Amino acid sequence: MDVTTDPSAPWLVAGLGNPGAEYAMNRHNVGFMVADLLAERIGGKFKRAGKAQAQVVEGRIGPPGPMNRRVILVKPMSFMNLSGGPLNALRGFYKVPLGNIVAVHDELDIDYGTLRLKLGGGDNGHNGLKSMTKVMGPDYHRVRFGIGRPPGRMQVADFVLKDFGSTERKELDYFVDRAADAVECLVIEGLERAQSTYNS
């Protein structure tokens, strides 16, 4: 497994979602929401990444000293089911080890607002993960943000492409903030510490 032990190697944190204002508050776009908050925390603004179909912010997180980490925040602009191509191109450009890649994404099989962090695994039908795994293999980190299952007979595709409901939105900022904390903990302190703190 391509997991780095070099603390100077950069991390690539990919918030998964779909570009465009009409998708901005969709459940499927929670990865973008977390990436936006992380960018705000490091004082950066997303900009187009050269020829890559992505927006990028570069910066550092963590306290000064050996725990400080270089991070590249990315929002693919290729639509969810083609996320892997732009991310793999940026991974090569920034020379990011596969074990230093984090995908932040919505997860149907977890209750709303619940987080699960892990390294590797399947895609569970998530098209963004499926695209990433196709081009770079499965051994990257995931921060899974629970959105719950669709009610009644609603189709999964309809559910994930709908905005969070009014009740969900009351807690959304809190849950996005907690997910951003989990990403920072993963990058700075490692998966085990992040799991013990944020997996619920």
Coordinates of C-alpha atoms in Angstrom, one line a residue:
M1 CA 0.0 0.0 0.0
D2 CA 1.4 3.4 -1.0
V3 CA 1.1 5.0 2.4
T4 CA 3.8 7.6 3.0
T5 CA 6.0 7.9 6.1
D6 CA 7.4 11.2 4.8
P7 CA 5.9 14.0 6.8
S8 CA 7.0 16.5 4.1
A9 CA 4.8 14.8 1.5
P10 CA 1.7 16.9 0.6
W11 CA -1.9 15.7 1.3
L12 CA -4.6 16.0 -1.3
V13 CA -8.1 16.4 0.2
A14 CA -10.9 16.0 -2.4
G15 CA -14.4 17.2 -1.6
L16 CA -16.7 15.3 -4.0
G17 CA -19.7 16.9 -5.5
N18 CA -21.2 18.3 -8.7
P19 CA -20.3 21.8 -10.1
G20 CA -23.0 24.4 -10.6
A21 CA -25.3 26.5 -8.4
E22 CA -28.2 24.1 -8.9
Y23 CA -26.4 21.3 -7.1
A24 CA -24.8 23.5 -4.3
M25 CA -27.1 22.4 -1.5
N26 CA -27.7 18.8 -2.7
R27 CA -26.9 15.9 -0.3
H28 CA -24.5 14.6 -2.9
N29 CA -22.5 17.9 -2.5
V30 CA -21.6 17.7 1.1
G31 CA -18.0 17.0 0.1
F32 CA -17.8 20.4 -1.6
M33 CA -19.3 22.0 1.6
V34 CA -16.5 20.5 3.8
A35 CA -13.8 21.5 1.3
D36 CA -15.2 25.1 1.2
L37 CA -15.0 25.3 5.0
L38 CA -11.5 23.9 5.1
A39 CA -10.4 26.5 2.5
E40 CA -12.0 29.2 4.6
R41 CA -10.0 28.0 7.6
I42 CA -6.7 28.2 5.8
G43 CA -7.5 31.5 4.3
G44 CA -7.6 30.4 0.7
K45 CA -10.0 30.7 -2.2
F46 CA -10.6 28.0 -4.8
K47 CA -9.1 28.7 -8.2
R48 CA -9.1 26.8 -11.5
A49 CA -6.1 24.4 -11.5
G50 CA -4.5 25.0 -14.9
K51 CA -5.7 22.5 -17.5
A52 CA -7.2 20.1 -14.8
Q53 CA -11.0 20.0 -14.5
A54 CA -10.8 21.1 -10.9
Q55 CA -10.6 24.0 -8.5
V56 CA -7.7 24.0 -6.0
V57 CA -6.6 25.7 -2.8
E58 CA -3.0 25.2 -1.5
G59 CA -2.1 25.8 2.1
R60 CA -1.0 24.4 5.4
I61 CA -2.9 23.0 8.4
G62 CA -1.7 22.1 11.9
P63 CA 0.4 23.9 14.5
P64 CA 3.8 25.3 13.6
G65 CA 6.5 22.6 13.7
P66 CA 6.6 18.9 12.9
M67 CA 2.8 18.5 12.9
N68 CA 2.3 21.1 10.2
R69 CA 1.2 19.7 6.9
R70 CA 1.0 20.9 3.4
V71 CA -2.4 20.3 1.9
I72 CA -4.0 20.7 -1.5
L73 CA -7.8 21.1 -1.3
V74 CA -9.6 20.0 -4.5
K75 CA -13.1 20.2 -5.9
P76 CA -13.4 18.3 -9.1
M77 CA -15.4 20.2 -11.8
S78 CA -16.0 17.2 -14.0
F79 CA -19.2 16.0 -12.3
M80 CA -19.3 13.3 -9.7
N81 CA -19.0 10.2 -11.9
L82 CA -15.8 11.5 -13.6
S83 CA -14.0 12.7 -10.4
G84 CA -11.1 10.3 -10.7
G85 CA -9.5 11.8 -13.8
P86 CA -8.9 15.3 -12.5
L87 CA -7.8 14.0 -9.1
N88 CA -5.3 11.5 -10.5
A89 CA -3.8 14.3 -12.7
L90 CA -3.4 16.5 -9.7
R91 CA -2.0 13.6 -7.6
G92 CA 0.7 13.3 -10.2
F93 CA 1.3 17.0 -10.6
Y94 CA 1.8 17.5 -6.8
K95 CA 3.5 14.1 -6.3
V96 CA 1.0 13.0 -3.6
P97 CA 1.3 9.4 -2.3
L98 CA -1.9 7.5 -2.6
G99 CA -2.0 7.1 1.2
N100 CA -2.1 10.9 1.5
I101 CA -5.3 11.3 -0.5
V102 CA -8.6 11.9 1.3
A103 CA -12.0 11.7 -0.3
V104 CA -14.8 13.5 1.6
H105 CA -18.2 12.2 0.4
D106 CA -21.8 11.5 1.2
E107 CA -22.7 8.0 2.5
L108 CA -26.2 6.6 2.2
D109 CA -25.7 3.7 4.7
I110 CA -24.9 5.9 7.6
D111 CA -27.4 8.0 9.6
Y112 CA -27.5 11.7 8.8
G113 CA -24.5 13.6 10.3
T114 CA -22.7 10.5 11.4
L115 CA -19.0 10.3 10.4
R116 CA -16.9 7.2 9.5
L117 CA -13.3 7.4 8.5
K118 CA -11.4 4.6 6.9
L119 CA -8.6 3.7 4.6
G120 CA -9.4 1.7 1.4
G121 CA -12.5 -0.4 0.8
G122 CA -15.2 -0.6 -1.8
D123 CA -17.2 2.2 -3.4
N124 CA -20.7 1.1 -2.1
G125 CA -22.2 2.3 -5.3
H126 CA -20.9 5.8 -4.9
N127 CA -20.0 7.1 -8.4
G128 CA -17.3 9.5 -7.2
L129 CA -15.5 6.8 -5.3
K130 CA -16.0 4.3 -8.2
S131 CA -14.3 6.8 -10.6
M132 CA -11.4 7.4 -8.2
T133 CA -10.8 3.7 -7.6
K134 CA -10.9 3.0 -11.3
V135 CA -7.9 5.2 -12.0
M136 CA -5.9 5.0 -8.8
G137 CA -6.9 1.9 -6.9
P138 CA -8.9 1.8 -3.6
D139 CA -6.1 2.5 -1.0
Y140 CA -7.0 6.2 -0.3
H141 CA -8.6 7.6 2.9
R142 CA -12.3 8.3 3.0
V143 CA -14.3 10.6 5.3
R144 CA -17.8 9.3 5.0
F145 CA -20.6 11.8 5.9
G146 CA -23.8 10.1 6.6
I147 CA -26.9 11.3 4.7
G148 CA -29.2 8.3 5.6
R149 CA -31.4 6.3 3.2
P150 CA -34.2 7.8 1.0
P151 CA -37.6 7.7 2.5
G152 CA -40.3 5.4 1.2
R153 CA -39.9 4.5 -2.4
M154 CA -37.8 7.5 -3.5
Q155 CA -35.0 6.5 -5.8
V156 CA -31.4 6.9 -4.5
A157 CA -30.5 9.1 -7.5
D158 CA -33.4 11.5 -6.7
F159 CA -32.6 11.5 -3.0
V160 CA -28.9 12.4 -3.3
L161 CA -29.6 15.1 -5.9
K162 CA -32.1 16.8 -3.7
D163 CA -31.2 19.6 -1.2
F164 CA -31.0 18.8 2.5
G165 CA -34.4 19.2 4.1
S166 CA -35.3 22.0 6.4
T167 CA -34.9 19.9 9.5
E168 CA -31.5 18.6 8.3
R169 CA -30.3 22.2 7.5
K170 CA -30.7 23.2 11.2
E171 CA -27.8 20.9 12.0
L172 CA -25.9 20.9 8.7
D173 CA -23.4 23.7 9.6
Y174 CA -22.5 21.8 12.8
F175 CA -22.0 18.5 11.0
V176 CA -19.9 20.1 8.2
D177 CA -17.8 21.8 10.8
R178 CA -17.2 18.4 12.6
A179 CA -16.3 16.7 9.3
A180 CA -13.8 19.5 8.6
D181 CA -12.3 18.9 12.1
A182 CA -12.1 15.1 11.3
V183 CA -10.2 15.8 8.1
E184 CA -7.7 18.0 9.9
C185 CA -7.2 15.4 12.6
L186 CA -6.7 12.7 10.0
V187 CA -4.0 14.7 8.2
I188 CA -2.2 16.0 11.3
E189 CA -2.5 13.1 13.7
G190 CA -3.3 10.0 11.6
L191 CA -6.2 7.7 10.9
E192 CA -6.3 5.9 14.2
R193 CA -6.6 9.1 16.3
A194 CA -9.2 10.5 13.9
Q195 CA -11.3 7.3 14.0
S196 CA -11.2 7.1 17.8
T197 CA -12.3 10.8 18.0
Y198 CA -14.8 11.1 15.2
N199 CA -16.2 7.7 14.3
S200 CA -19.6 7.5 15.9

